[in-house]
């Protein structure tokens, strides 16, 4: 048995224990977007600190202006010669939405045999508690087998990723010295298919905006005033409807300024990936409006978009209410590509909306920090090592792909720590992340942890 | 002192008692649209039955498939010679919406001196508990002063008007014999101004529709799928945005079929009323889209419309959620004029929507009973008597007006009882009915009750 085989065997032997602990973490409703759950977020942080301390890390909880960060370091005498490795994960989760839409309660996970997999349902099971648990489990096994961690390890577990990461920039700036590393792994992305791993080398930027249209009056009786008074729902619908033109392009003036064409080599590569792409096959795309002239993967990975995430106004039921509401609110998000500045896009959107608000009505905007798109340089020395490690575990070539998602953190690491990130993860697009009945499975977790062992081995090899 | 002066003096002397009782009724949260309040609706019915019995009526609570009706008759030996008079009111109220929008709690009314009026705030204060209390108070005073009621009196107090009156058609059919009368007063409409009374001789029909667009998937991550998958908010916005053309006309195919032009004499009359119209002056109409070619009153009273009353989809906050929602729902209401059939309009709307639902998505509709528009014949013998009685109390000519509102009941009375209705009431358009901080005032209630005394006197005079 080689050294690495010993570590892999340790992961295999410890699987039941690892899963039991993961389910305990999943049972903590660490919803960051709702202040009512701040105590649960703190509880999850405490639980993780305890676990990491138990594995031999110097682990502590760092308060922020928002929700706490769990920060852990390997002790100098407890790691092998090797590069400085930073592992990022987030332990907070999205709100659950309407509980009635869940067939399994979101915070009571148990193992269920389905489709030949030991599946577990929980908010955060895929995004992202199982993810962070894969690298912690690999590091545990490495140290238990070999007596020390594979290099200088830093673990950063965030508690407000799903709420916009408002406190993270200050945290990273304030801790830039102790976060120094040779490579940062952001473990929060998806696989290419259930049997093929992927690295995400291209991420989109993100801008959230909440827009509320106010009529000049409070709620009115729609029978009396519907024919003559402003209806904020109608004004908002007209605005939302005008966001795209007939070809599916975003109609905001100047929205595509500075957006380069997708390079021809990348287009060819992505077009070939479209065929058989798991994320496209596992979701019904009928009724969607893809920007004209682009394949689905080009649109998702390479073209900027605006999406409507929520809308609320007037009567929410039950029962009828003949009301002209005093206001109407929509929540939108913009996904940006290289060349777009978040605040510029935000301003262009606000100008676009303001022009359509009639005299006598008014508009209010609300939006948190935005992030830019990011591309990992192909010449990054760690990229190939990680890619090879994944291929060894999954026995298929690792796909280098883009993503429609956003990891604002990658931009911060780049700006503040001057370190490039490897975006890796074991989510699948049909895990129902952000939706009801989010789920994951033991088998994928297991291979995820094993993947990290092989990656750590390849990286150790880099230095020798 | 003439006979009528004695009755008016009795109303004056009893004002404090009448108001105290009215506030007690207003404190009962008889919300018909929310099943959670069914007990309060029953409590209000019981309270009214007790009061009416105390006044010498044979009063009882009649259960229906929905919420109860309070039905009361004068005993044969307890009324003067005279026509059969039916009084309709409703004791249920609209939901309160967001409690935070109320500066006065909706079910804890008290008298507040404001703008020279003794005002009281409560859900149902204007629509319609103060209304029904005006005619009950007038009948009480009449009997107390003269020893008998002014003719054969029937009082019908409904408990689900604000929820669509689903049980009322069956109730009226089942009780058609004991509801027979010479004239029916529906006391639920508005005045022309704070100092000028009005009769509503033209009512709009009403169709409520709830429409839900479903994408082919449950909630999805908007980063992963926003660029390619169906977004029900976007589809719904496009549909809502297409409901009106650039001139403000409803764009549903065939919507105006059978709608006659407004007669020229009526247009002239209504145009002259526009100047100084209280309901138009008391509300800020900026930002509204009036159908091109029509004055505001013509649009409200004489033109069919569609209004959006509510919309809901995806993230409702707090916090951001990057979700493509699985569905999006809007609530709409159509206000119809003479010549339009509710079910035909409903079908045309559904066809209009279905044509815009993309392949792979689907739509669900939900809608209760609709009602037709109704016009009171100018030659109705009671109309002038009532008009004169109002003029005598308010000392200004009574306006004969239209309404943008709907009273489905008037259609049922016409169809089942073959009786015409007089639509009367003392609401003002700035009472905030259906909105937060709905209110009324002692002074208007007082003159309302006195108006009924004068009307009853004029009607008694009709027969002699």
Short mmCIF file of C-alpha atoms in Angstrom, two decimals, chain A:
data_model
loop_
_atom_site.label_atom_id
_atom_site.label_comp_id
_atom_site.label_asym_id
_atom_site.label_seq_id
_atom_site.Cartn_x
_atom_site.Cartn_y
_atom_site.Cartn_z
CA UNK A 1 0.00 0.00 0.00
CA UNK A 2 1.51 3.38 -1.03
CA UNK A 3 1.16 6.39 1.21
CA UNK A 4 -1.82 7.73 -0.69
CA UNK A 5 -3.56 4.37 -0.68
CA UNK A 6 -3.35 4.41 3.08
CA UNK A 7 -5.03 7.78 3.25
CA UNK A 8 -7.75 6.68 0.83
CA UNK A 9 -8.34 3.54 2.88
CA UNK A 10 -8.70 5.71 5.97
CA UNK A 11 -11.36 7.83 4.21
CA UNK A 12 -13.19 4.65 3.20
CA UNK A 13 -13.09 3.22 6.71
CA UNK A 14 -14.31 6.44 8.31
CA UNK A 15 -17.25 7.04 5.92
CA UNK A 16 -20.07 6.24 8.36
CA UNK A 17 -18.60 8.52 11.01
CA UNK A 18 -18.06 11.33 8.53
CA UNK A 19 -21.67 11.09 7.32
CA UNK A 20 -23.04 11.02 10.84
CA UNK A 21 -21.22 14.25 11.62
CA UNK A 22 -22.29 15.86 8.36
CA UNK A 23 -25.95 15.12 9.08
CA UNK A 24 -25.53 16.75 12.49
CA UNK A 25 -24.21 19.89 10.81
CA UNK A 26 -27.07 19.83 8.30
CA UNK A 27 -29.62 19.75 11.11
CA UNK A 28 -28.54 23.25 12.21
CA UNK A 29 -30.72 25.80 10.31
CA UNK A 30 -27.91 28.27 9.66
CA UNK A 31 -29.92 30.59 7.38
CA UNK A 32 -27.88 33.73 6.93
CA UNK A 33 -30.45 35.81 5.04
CA UNK A 34 -32.96 35.94 7.90
CA UNK A 35 -31.90 37.65 11.15
CA UNK A 36 -34.22 35.31 13.08
CA UNK A 37 -31.70 32.51 12.46
CA UNK A 38 -28.57 34.34 13.65
CA UNK A 39 -28.42 32.05 16.69
CA UNK A 40 -28.40 28.97 14.47
CA UNK A 41 -25.64 30.42 12.34
CA UNK A 42 -23.61 30.93 15.53
CA UNK A 43 -24.40 27.38 16.60
CA UNK A 44 -23.10 25.99 13.29
CA UNK A 45 -19.93 28.06 13.67
CA UNK A 46 -19.41 26.69 17.18
CA UNK A 47 -19.96 23.14 16.01
CA UNK A 48 -17.38 23.54 13.23
CA UNK A 49 -14.83 25.16 15.51
CA UNK A 50 -15.17 22.22 17.88
CA UNK A 51 -14.69 19.69 15.10
CA UNK A 52 -11.65 21.46 13.64
CA UNK A 53 -10.04 21.80 17.06
CA UNK A 54 -10.61 18.09 17.56
CA UNK A 55 -8.68 17.40 14.34
CA UNK A 56 -5.67 19.29 15.67
CA UNK A 57 -6.22 22.70 14.08
CA UNK A 58 -5.87 25.99 15.88
CA UNK A 59 -9.49 26.91 15.25
CA UNK A 60 -11.38 30.00 16.35
CA UNK A 61 -14.55 31.91 15.69
CA UNK A 62 -13.94 35.41 14.37
CA UNK A 63 -16.83 37.85 14.84
CA UNK A 64 -17.53 40.25 11.98
CA UNK A 65 -19.96 43.14 11.52
CA UNK A 66 -22.29 40.43 10.24
CA UNK A 67 -22.10 36.70 10.88
CA UNK A 68 -19.02 34.90 12.21
CA UNK A 69 -16.16 33.32 10.27
CA UNK A 70 -14.59 30.05 11.42
CA UNK A 71 -10.85 30.30 10.88
CA UNK A 72 -8.42 27.40 11.42
CA UNK A 73 -4.68 26.90 10.89
CA UNK A 74 -2.44 23.88 11.06
CA UNK A 75 0.21 24.30 13.77
CA UNK A 76 3.78 24.80 12.45
CA UNK A 77 4.93 21.50 13.99
CA UNK A 78 1.96 19.62 12.61
CA UNK A 79 2.38 19.91 8.86
CA UNK A 80 4.64 18.44 6.25
CA UNK A 81 6.85 20.46 3.96
CA UNK A 82 4.67 21.85 1.21
CA UNK A 83 2.85 24.85 -0.24
CA UNK A 84 0.47 27.02 1.75
CA UNK A 85 -3.05 25.83 1.02
CA UNK A 86 -6.17 27.85 1.82
CA UNK A 87 -9.52 26.05 1.83
CA UNK A 88 -12.71 28.08 1.65
CA UNK A 89 -16.23 26.84 2.29
CA UNK A 90 -19.43 28.37 3.63
CA UNK A 91 -21.56 26.90 6.36
CA UNK A 92 -24.59 29.21 6.01
CA UNK A 93 -27.58 28.24 3.88
CA UNK A 94 -30.32 29.84 1.82
CA UNK A 95 -33.80 30.46 3.28
CA UNK A 96 -36.11 27.50 2.70
CA UNK A 97 -38.93 29.38 0.92
CA UNK A 98 -42.34 27.78 1.31
CA UNK A 99 -42.10 24.81 3.68
CA UNK A 100 -45.07 23.15 1.98
CA UNK A 101 -42.98 22.74 -1.16
CA UNK A 102 -40.60 20.40 0.69
CA UNK A 103 -41.51 16.72 0.79
CA UNK A 104 -38.63 16.18 3.26
CA UNK A 105 -38.26 18.68 6.12
CA UNK A 106 -35.26 20.92 5.39
CA UNK A 107 -33.45 20.45 8.70
CA UNK A 108 -34.09 16.81 9.61
CA UNK A 109 -31.81 14.87 7.26
CA UNK A 110 -31.62 11.10 7.23
CA UNK A 111 -30.31 8.58 4.72
CA UNK A 112 -32.84 7.38 2.16
CA UNK A 113 -32.08 4.78 -0.50
CA UNK A 114 -33.14 6.29 -3.83
CA UNK A 115 -31.94 5.61 -7.39
CA UNK A 116 -29.24 3.33 -6.01
CA UNK A 117 -27.83 6.14 -3.86
CA UNK A 118 -27.92 6.85 -0.14
CA UNK A 119 -29.47 10.28 -0.50
CA UNK A 120 -30.08 12.91 2.17
CA UNK A 121 -32.37 15.91 1.88
CA UNK A 122 -31.58 19.18 3.68
CA UNK A 123 -31.18 22.86 2.98
CA UNK A 124 -27.44 23.24 2.56
CA UNK A 125 -26.83 19.57 1.81
CA UNK A 126 -25.38 20.40 -1.58
CA UNK A 127 -24.81 24.15 -1.15
CA UNK A 128 -22.50 23.90 0.68
CA UNK A 129 -22.12 21.88 3.87
CA UNK A 130 -21.29 18.58 2.15
CA UNK A 131 -18.70 20.44 0.12
CA UNK A 132 -16.72 21.82 3.02
CA UNK A 133 -16.96 18.49 4.77
CA UNK A 134 -15.18 16.76 1.83
CA UNK A 135 -11.91 18.69 2.31
CA UNK A 136 -12.09 18.58 6.11
CA UNK A 137 -12.54 14.80 5.91
CA UNK A 138 -9.58 14.45 3.48
CA UNK A 139 -7.35 16.57 5.73
CA UNK A 140 -8.41 14.51 8.75
CA UNK A 141 -7.57 11.26 6.99
CA UNK A 142 -4.22 12.60 5.74
CA UNK A 143 -3.14 13.66 9.21
CA UNK A 144 -4.43 10.51 10.89
CA UNK A 145 -2.57 8.31 8.41
CA UNK A 146 0.64 10.30 8.02
CA UNK A 147 0.84 12.14 11.32
CA UNK A 148 0.81 15.64 9.85
CA UNK A 149 -1.17 17.84 7.45
CA UNK A 150 0.05 18.07 3.81
CA UNK A 151 1.53 21.57 3.98
CA UNK A 152 0.58 24.74 5.81
CA UNK A 153 -3.20 24.61 5.92
CA UNK A 154 -5.66 27.46 6.45
CA UNK A 155 -9.40 26.82 6.57
CA UNK A 156 -11.84 29.71 6.19
CA UNK A 157 -15.52 28.89 6.65
CA UNK A 158 -17.88 31.78 5.94
CA UNK A 159 -21.29 32.32 7.56
CA UNK A 160 -22.98 34.78 5.23
CA UNK A 161 -22.23 33.69 1.67
CA UNK A 162 -25.92 33.22 0.88
CA UNK A 163 -26.70 36.70 2.20
CA UNK A 164 -24.22 38.57 0.04
CA UNK A 165 -20.94 38.20 1.99
CA UNK A 166 -21.14 41.79 3.19
CA UNK A 167 -18.57 41.30 5.98
CA UNK A 168 -16.07 39.21 4.06
CA UNK A 169 -14.12 41.96 2.31
CA UNK A 170 -13.26 43.61 5.64
CA UNK A 171 -12.47 40.22 7.17
CA UNK A 172 -10.03 39.37 4.39
CA UNK A 173 -8.40 42.77 4.52
CA UNK A 174 -8.07 42.57 8.32
CA UNK A 175 -6.59 39.04 8.20
CA UNK A 176 -4.58 39.29 5.03
CA UNK A 177 -1.32 38.23 6.74
CA UNK A 178 -2.62 35.05 8.26
CA UNK A 179 -4.52 34.21 5.04
CA UNK A 180 -1.34 34.26 2.90
CA UNK A 181 -1.07 31.08 0.84
CA UNK A 182 0.17 29.68 -2.46
CA UNK A 183 -3.21 28.64 -3.71
CA UNK A 184 -6.80 29.05 -2.52
CA UNK A 185 -9.40 26.37 -3.06
CA UNK A 186 -12.96 27.62 -3.19
CA UNK A 187 -15.05 24.54 -2.76
CA UNK A 188 -18.56 25.58 -3.80
CA UNK A 189 -19.02 24.66 -7.45
CA UNK A 190 -20.46 21.87 -9.51
CA UNK A 191 -19.39 18.72 -11.33
CA UNK A 192 -19.78 18.17 -15.01
CA UNK A 193 -21.98 15.11 -14.51
CA UNK A 194 -22.60 12.57 -11.76
CA UNK A 195 -19.53 10.68 -13.01
CA UNK A 196 -17.22 13.42 -14.28
CA UNK A 197 -15.51 16.10 -12.23
CA UNK A 198 -15.00 19.69 -13.29
CA UNK A 199 -13.00 22.78 -12.48
CA UNK A 200 -14.70 26.11 -12.93
CA UNK A 201 -12.22 28.41 -14.58
CA UNK A 202 -14.66 31.20 -15.47
CA UNK A 203 -17.14 32.77 -13.02
CA UNK A 204 -19.75 35.43 -13.48
CA UNK A 205 -20.02 38.64 -11.51
CA UNK A 206 -23.19 39.37 -9.60
CA UNK A 207 -25.34 42.40 -8.81
CA UNK A 208 -28.52 42.10 -6.75
CA UNK A 209 -31.14 44.83 -6.99
CA UNK A 210 -34.47 45.29 -5.24
CA UNK A 211 -36.70 47.81 -6.96
CA UNK A 212 -39.96 49.19 -5.56
CA UNK A 213 -42.38 51.35 -7.54
CA UNK A 214 -44.62 53.62 -5.45
CA UNK A 215 -47.80 55.17 -6.81
CA UNK A 216 -48.78 58.61 -5.50
CA UNK A 217 -51.44 57.14 -3.18
CA UNK A 218 -51.63 54.37 -0.59
CA UNK A 219 -53.76 51.35 -1.49
CA UNK A 220 -56.94 52.33 -3.37
CA UNK A 221 -60.17 50.53 -4.27
CA UNK A 222 -59.56 49.18 -7.75
CA UNK A 223 -63.23 49.53 -8.72
CA UNK A 224 -63.22 53.23 -7.96
CA UNK A 225 -59.78 54.06 -9.25
CA UNK A 226 -58.55 51.26 -11.50
CA UNK A 227 -59.55 53.07 -14.67
CA UNK A 228 -57.69 56.27 -13.83
CA UNK A 229 -55.04 55.97 -11.09
CA UNK A 230 -51.50 54.63 -11.32
CA UNK A 231 -51.17 50.90 -10.69
CA UNK A 232 -47.62 50.07 -9.51
CA UNK A 233 -48.06 46.44 -10.63
CA UNK A 234 -48.79 47.61 -14.15
CA UNK A 235 -45.86 50.04 -14.15
CA UNK A 236 -43.51 47.37 -12.77
CA UNK A 237 -44.72 44.74 -15.26
CA UNK A 238 -44.09 47.13 -18.10
CA UNK A 239 -40.57 47.78 -16.82
CA UNK A 240 -39.78 44.09 -16.35
CA UNK A 241 -41.24 43.30 -19.73
CA UNK A 242 -39.02 45.91 -21.36
CA UNK A 243 -35.80 44.45 -19.90
CA UNK A 244 -35.32 42.12 -22.88
CA UNK A 245 -35.76 42.76 -26.56
CA UNK A 246 -37.29 40.31 -29.02
CA UNK A 247 -33.94 38.53 -29.55
CA UNK A 248 -33.47 37.89 -25.84
CA UNK A 249 -30.82 40.61 -25.48
CA UNK A 250 -30.91 42.81 -22.39
CA UNK A 251 -32.39 46.13 -23.50
CA UNK A 252 -30.74 48.32 -20.86
CA UNK A 253 -28.85 51.09 -22.59
CA UNK A 254 -25.11 50.33 -22.57
CA UNK A 255 -25.50 46.98 -20.80
CA UNK A 256 -23.09 45.24 -23.19
CA UNK A 257 -20.49 48.05 -23.18
CA UNK A 258 -17.03 46.53 -22.79
CA UNK A 259 -18.27 42.95 -23.15
CA UNK A 260 -15.85 41.15 -25.50
CA UNK A 261 -16.92 38.48 -27.95
CA UNK A 262 -16.43 34.96 -26.62
CA UNK A 263 -13.09 33.76 -28.16
CA UNK A 264 -13.66 31.39 -31.05
CA UNK A 265 -11.64 28.55 -29.45
CA UNK A 266 -13.74 28.76 -26.29
CA UNK A 267 -16.98 28.81 -28.32
CA UNK A 268 -15.91 25.63 -30.11
CA UNK A 269 -14.96 23.94 -26.83
CA UNK A 270 -18.22 24.95 -25.15
CA UNK A 271 -20.34 23.99 -28.13
CA UNK A 272 -18.84 20.51 -27.99
CA UNK A 273 -19.64 20.30 -24.28
CA UNK A 274 -23.32 21.19 -24.90
CA UNK A 275 -23.90 17.72 -26.30
CA UNK A 276 -24.68 15.50 -23.37
CA UNK A 277 -24.12 18.23 -20.76
CA UNK A 278 -25.67 16.91 -17.55
CA UNK A 279 -26.92 20.29 -16.34
CA UNK A 280 -28.71 20.88 -19.64
CA UNK A 281 -30.14 17.38 -19.83
CA UNK A 282 -31.33 17.27 -16.24
CA UNK A 283 -33.42 20.43 -16.60
CA UNK A 284 -36.32 21.16 -18.90
CA UNK A 285 -35.35 24.27 -20.86
CA UNK A 286 -38.62 24.65 -22.73
CA UNK A 287 -40.09 28.10 -22.45
CA UNK A 288 -36.72 29.71 -21.83
CA UNK A 289 -35.47 32.65 -23.89
CA UNK A 290 -31.83 32.18 -24.82
CA UNK A 291 -30.07 35.21 -26.26
CA UNK A 292 -30.17 34.80 -30.05
CA UNK A 293 -26.96 33.56 -31.64
CA UNK A 294 -25.62 31.67 -28.62
CA UNK A 295 -25.66 28.04 -27.56
CA UNK A 296 -27.04 27.32 -24.08
CA UNK A 297 -23.59 26.95 -22.47
CA UNK A 298 -22.36 30.11 -24.15
CA UNK A 299 -25.37 31.96 -22.77
CA UNK A 300 -24.88 30.56 -19.26
CA UNK A 301 -21.10 30.92 -19.03
CA UNK A 302 -20.20 33.65 -21.43
CA UNK A 303 -23.05 36.15 -21.75
CA UNK A 304 -24.30 38.68 -19.20
CA UNK A 305 -27.93 38.34 -18.10
CA UNK A 306 -30.60 39.80 -15.87
CA UNK A 307 -32.97 37.53 -13.97
CA UNK A 308 -36.11 38.25 -11.97
CA UNK A 309 -35.89 36.42 -8.64
CA UNK A 310 -39.01 37.67 -6.90
CA UNK A 311 -42.00 39.93 -7.18
CA UNK A 312 -44.58 41.08 -4.62
CA UNK A 313 -47.46 43.53 -4.64
CA UNK A 314 -51.03 43.97 -3.47
CA UNK A 315 -53.25 41.06 -2.53
CA UNK A 316 -51.29 37.95 -1.58
CA UNK A 317 -54.45 36.00 -0.70
CA UNK A 318 -56.23 34.12 0.64
CA UNK A 319 -59.38 35.65 -0.73
CA UNK A 320 -59.98 38.36 -3.29
CA UNK A 321 -59.17 41.98 -2.53
CA UNK A 322 -60.11 44.68 -5.02
CA UNK A 323 -57.07 46.78 -4.37
CA UNK A 324 -54.83 49.03 -6.38
CA UNK A 325 -51.68 48.54 -4.34
CA UNK A 326 -49.68 51.54 -3.23
CA UNK A 327 -46.43 49.90 -4.29
CA UNK A 328 -44.93 46.92 -6.13
CA UNK A 329 -41.53 45.32 -5.56
CA UNK A 330 -39.30 43.13 -7.73
CA UNK A 331 -35.98 41.51 -6.90
CA UNK A 332 -33.51 41.05 -9.73
CA UNK A 333 -29.99 39.80 -10.20
CA UNK A 334 -27.48 40.55 -12.91
CA UNK A 335 -24.83 38.01 -13.89
CA UNK A 336 -21.82 39.76 -15.36
CA UNK A 337 -18.93 38.73 -17.60
CA UNK A 338 -15.38 40.03 -17.91
CA UNK A 339 -15.41 43.67 -18.87
CA UNK A 340 -18.47 44.68 -16.84
CA UNK A 341 -18.25 46.73 -13.66
CA UNK A 342 -20.95 45.89 -11.08
CA UNK A 343 -21.63 49.46 -10.01
CA UNK A 344 -21.77 50.69 -13.60
CA UNK A 345 -24.30 48.01 -14.48
CA UNK A 346 -26.32 48.88 -11.38
CA UNK A 347 -26.41 52.55 -12.35
CA UNK A 348 -27.41 51.74 -15.93
CA UNK A 349 -30.27 49.62 -14.65
CA UNK A 350 -31.43 52.35 -12.29
CA UNK A 351 -31.37 54.90 -15.08
CA UNK A 352 -33.31 52.50 -17.30
CA UNK A 353 -35.98 52.11 -14.61
CA UNK A 354 -36.16 55.79 -13.63
CA UNK A 355 -36.90 56.73 -17.24
CA UNK A 356 -40.03 54.54 -17.13
CA UNK A 357 -41.45 55.76 -13.81
CA UNK A 358 -44.33 58.10 -14.62
CA UNK A 359 -44.63 61.58 -13.20
CA UNK A 360 -46.14 61.47 -9.70
CA UNK A 361 -44.83 57.97 -8.99
CA UNK A 362 -41.43 57.21 -7.53
CA UNK A 363 -38.94 54.38 -7.31
CA UNK A 364 -36.68 53.11 -4.53
CA UNK A 365 -33.68 50.86 -5.10
CA UNK A 366 -31.82 48.67 -2.68
CA UNK A 367 -28.72 46.66 -3.51
CA UNK A 368 -25.73 45.17 -1.67
CA UNK A 369 -22.15 44.83 -2.86
CA UNK A 370 -21.71 43.52 -6.37
CA UNK A 371 -18.86 41.40 -7.71
CA UNK A 372 -16.94 41.17 -10.97
CA UNK A 373 -16.54 38.15 -13.24
CA UNK A 374 -13.30 36.19 -12.89
CA UNK A 375 -11.25 33.90 -15.14
CA UNK A 376 -8.56 31.50 -13.83
CA UNK A 377 -5.33 31.73 -15.86
CA UNK A 378 -4.70 28.43 -17.69
CA UNK A 379 -0.99 28.70 -16.73
CA UNK A 380 -1.73 28.59 -12.98
CA UNK A 381 0.71 25.88 -11.76
CA UNK A 382 -1.86 24.25 -9.45
CA UNK A 383 -4.59 23.93 -12.07
CA UNK A 384 -3.12 20.88 -13.81
CA UNK A 385 -2.28 19.12 -10.55
CA UNK A 386 -5.83 19.49 -9.31
CA UNK A 387 -7.23 18.50 -12.67
CA UNK A 388 -5.08 15.34 -12.66
CA UNK A 389 -6.08 14.46 -9.09
CA UNK A 390 -9.75 14.66 -9.99
CA UNK A 391 -9.22 12.58 -13.12
CA UNK A 392 -7.49 9.88 -11.08
CA UNK A 393 -10.48 9.55 -8.76
CA UNK A 394 -13.29 9.85 -11.31
CA UNK A 395 -11.44 7.99 -14.07
CA UNK A 396 -12.53 10.49 -16.73
CA UNK A 397 -10.93 13.72 -17.98
CA UNK A 398 -11.68 16.73 -15.81
CA UNK A 399 -13.79 19.30 -17.61
CA UNK A 400 -12.60 22.91 -17.47
CA UNK A 401 -15.82 24.82 -17.63
CA UNK A 402 -17.47 28.15 -17.02
CA UNK A 403 -20.30 28.84 -14.62
CA UNK A 404 -23.40 30.95 -14.57
CA UNK A 405 -22.88 31.30 -10.84
CA UNK A 406 -20.81 33.82 -8.98
CA UNK A 407 -18.17 33.54 -6.26
CA UNK A 408 -17.45 37.13 -5.20
CA UNK A 409 -14.80 35.76 -2.90
CA UNK A 410 -12.54 34.77 -5.79
CA UNK A 411 -12.35 38.43 -6.73
CA UNK A 412 -11.47 39.40 -3.15
CA UNK A 413 -8.73 36.76 -2.86
CA UNK A 414 -7.30 37.98 -6.11
CA UNK A 415 -7.44 41.66 -5.11
CA UNK A 416 -6.34 41.45 -1.46
CA UNK A 417 -4.21 38.30 -1.20
CA UNK A 418 -2.85 38.37 -4.75
CA UNK A 419 -3.56 34.68 -4.97
CA UNK A 420 -5.43 32.85 -7.66
CA UNK A 421 -8.25 30.50 -6.80
CA UNK A 422 -9.11 27.03 -7.92
CA UNK A 423 -12.89 26.73 -8.08
CA UNK A 424 -13.84 23.17 -7.38
CA UNK A 425 -16.81 21.32 -6.03
CA UNK A 426 -19.14 18.38 -6.19
CA UNK A 427 -22.58 19.96 -6.62
CA UNK A 428 -24.86 18.70 -9.37
CA UNK A 429 -27.31 21.00 -11.10
CA UNK A 430 -30.20 18.76 -10.12
CA UNK A 431 -29.40 18.84 -6.40
CA UNK A 432 -32.19 21.44 -6.13
CA UNK A 433 -29.89 23.94 -4.50
CA UNK A 434 -31.72 27.14 -3.49
CA UNK A 435 -34.99 25.26 -4.09
CA UNK A 436 -37.18 22.92 -2.08
CA UNK A 437 -35.92 19.38 -1.41
CA UNK A 438 -32.25 20.23 -1.85
CA UNK A 439 -30.32 16.96 -1.57
CA UNK A 440 -26.97 15.19 -1.79
CA UNK A 441 -25.77 11.60 -1.48
CA UNK A 442 -23.24 9.56 0.49
CA UNK A 443 -21.55 8.20 -2.63
CA UNK A 444 -20.76 11.61 -4.04
CA UNK A 445 -19.53 12.85 -0.69
CA UNK A 446 -17.29 9.81 -0.43
CA UNK A 447 -15.71 10.31 -3.84
CA UNK A 448 -15.44 14.03 -3.11
CA UNK A 449 -13.35 13.37 0.00
CA UNK A 450 -11.24 10.84 -1.91
CA UNK A 451 -10.75 13.40 -4.69
CA UNK A 452 -9.19 15.80 -2.21
CA UNK A 453 -6.77 13.13 -1.05
CA UNK A 454 -5.58 12.61 -4.61
CA UNK A 455 -5.37 16.39 -5.19
CA UNK A 456 -3.29 16.85 -2.03
CA UNK A 457 -1.02 14.07 -3.21
CA UNK A 458 -0.54 15.68 -6.64
CA UNK A 459 0.19 19.07 -5.06
CA UNK A 460 2.72 17.53 -2.68
CA UNK A 461 4.32 16.02 -5.78
CA UNK A 462 4.55 19.48 -7.38
CA UNK A 463 6.99 20.67 -4.77
CA UNK A 464 9.30 17.65 -4.67
#
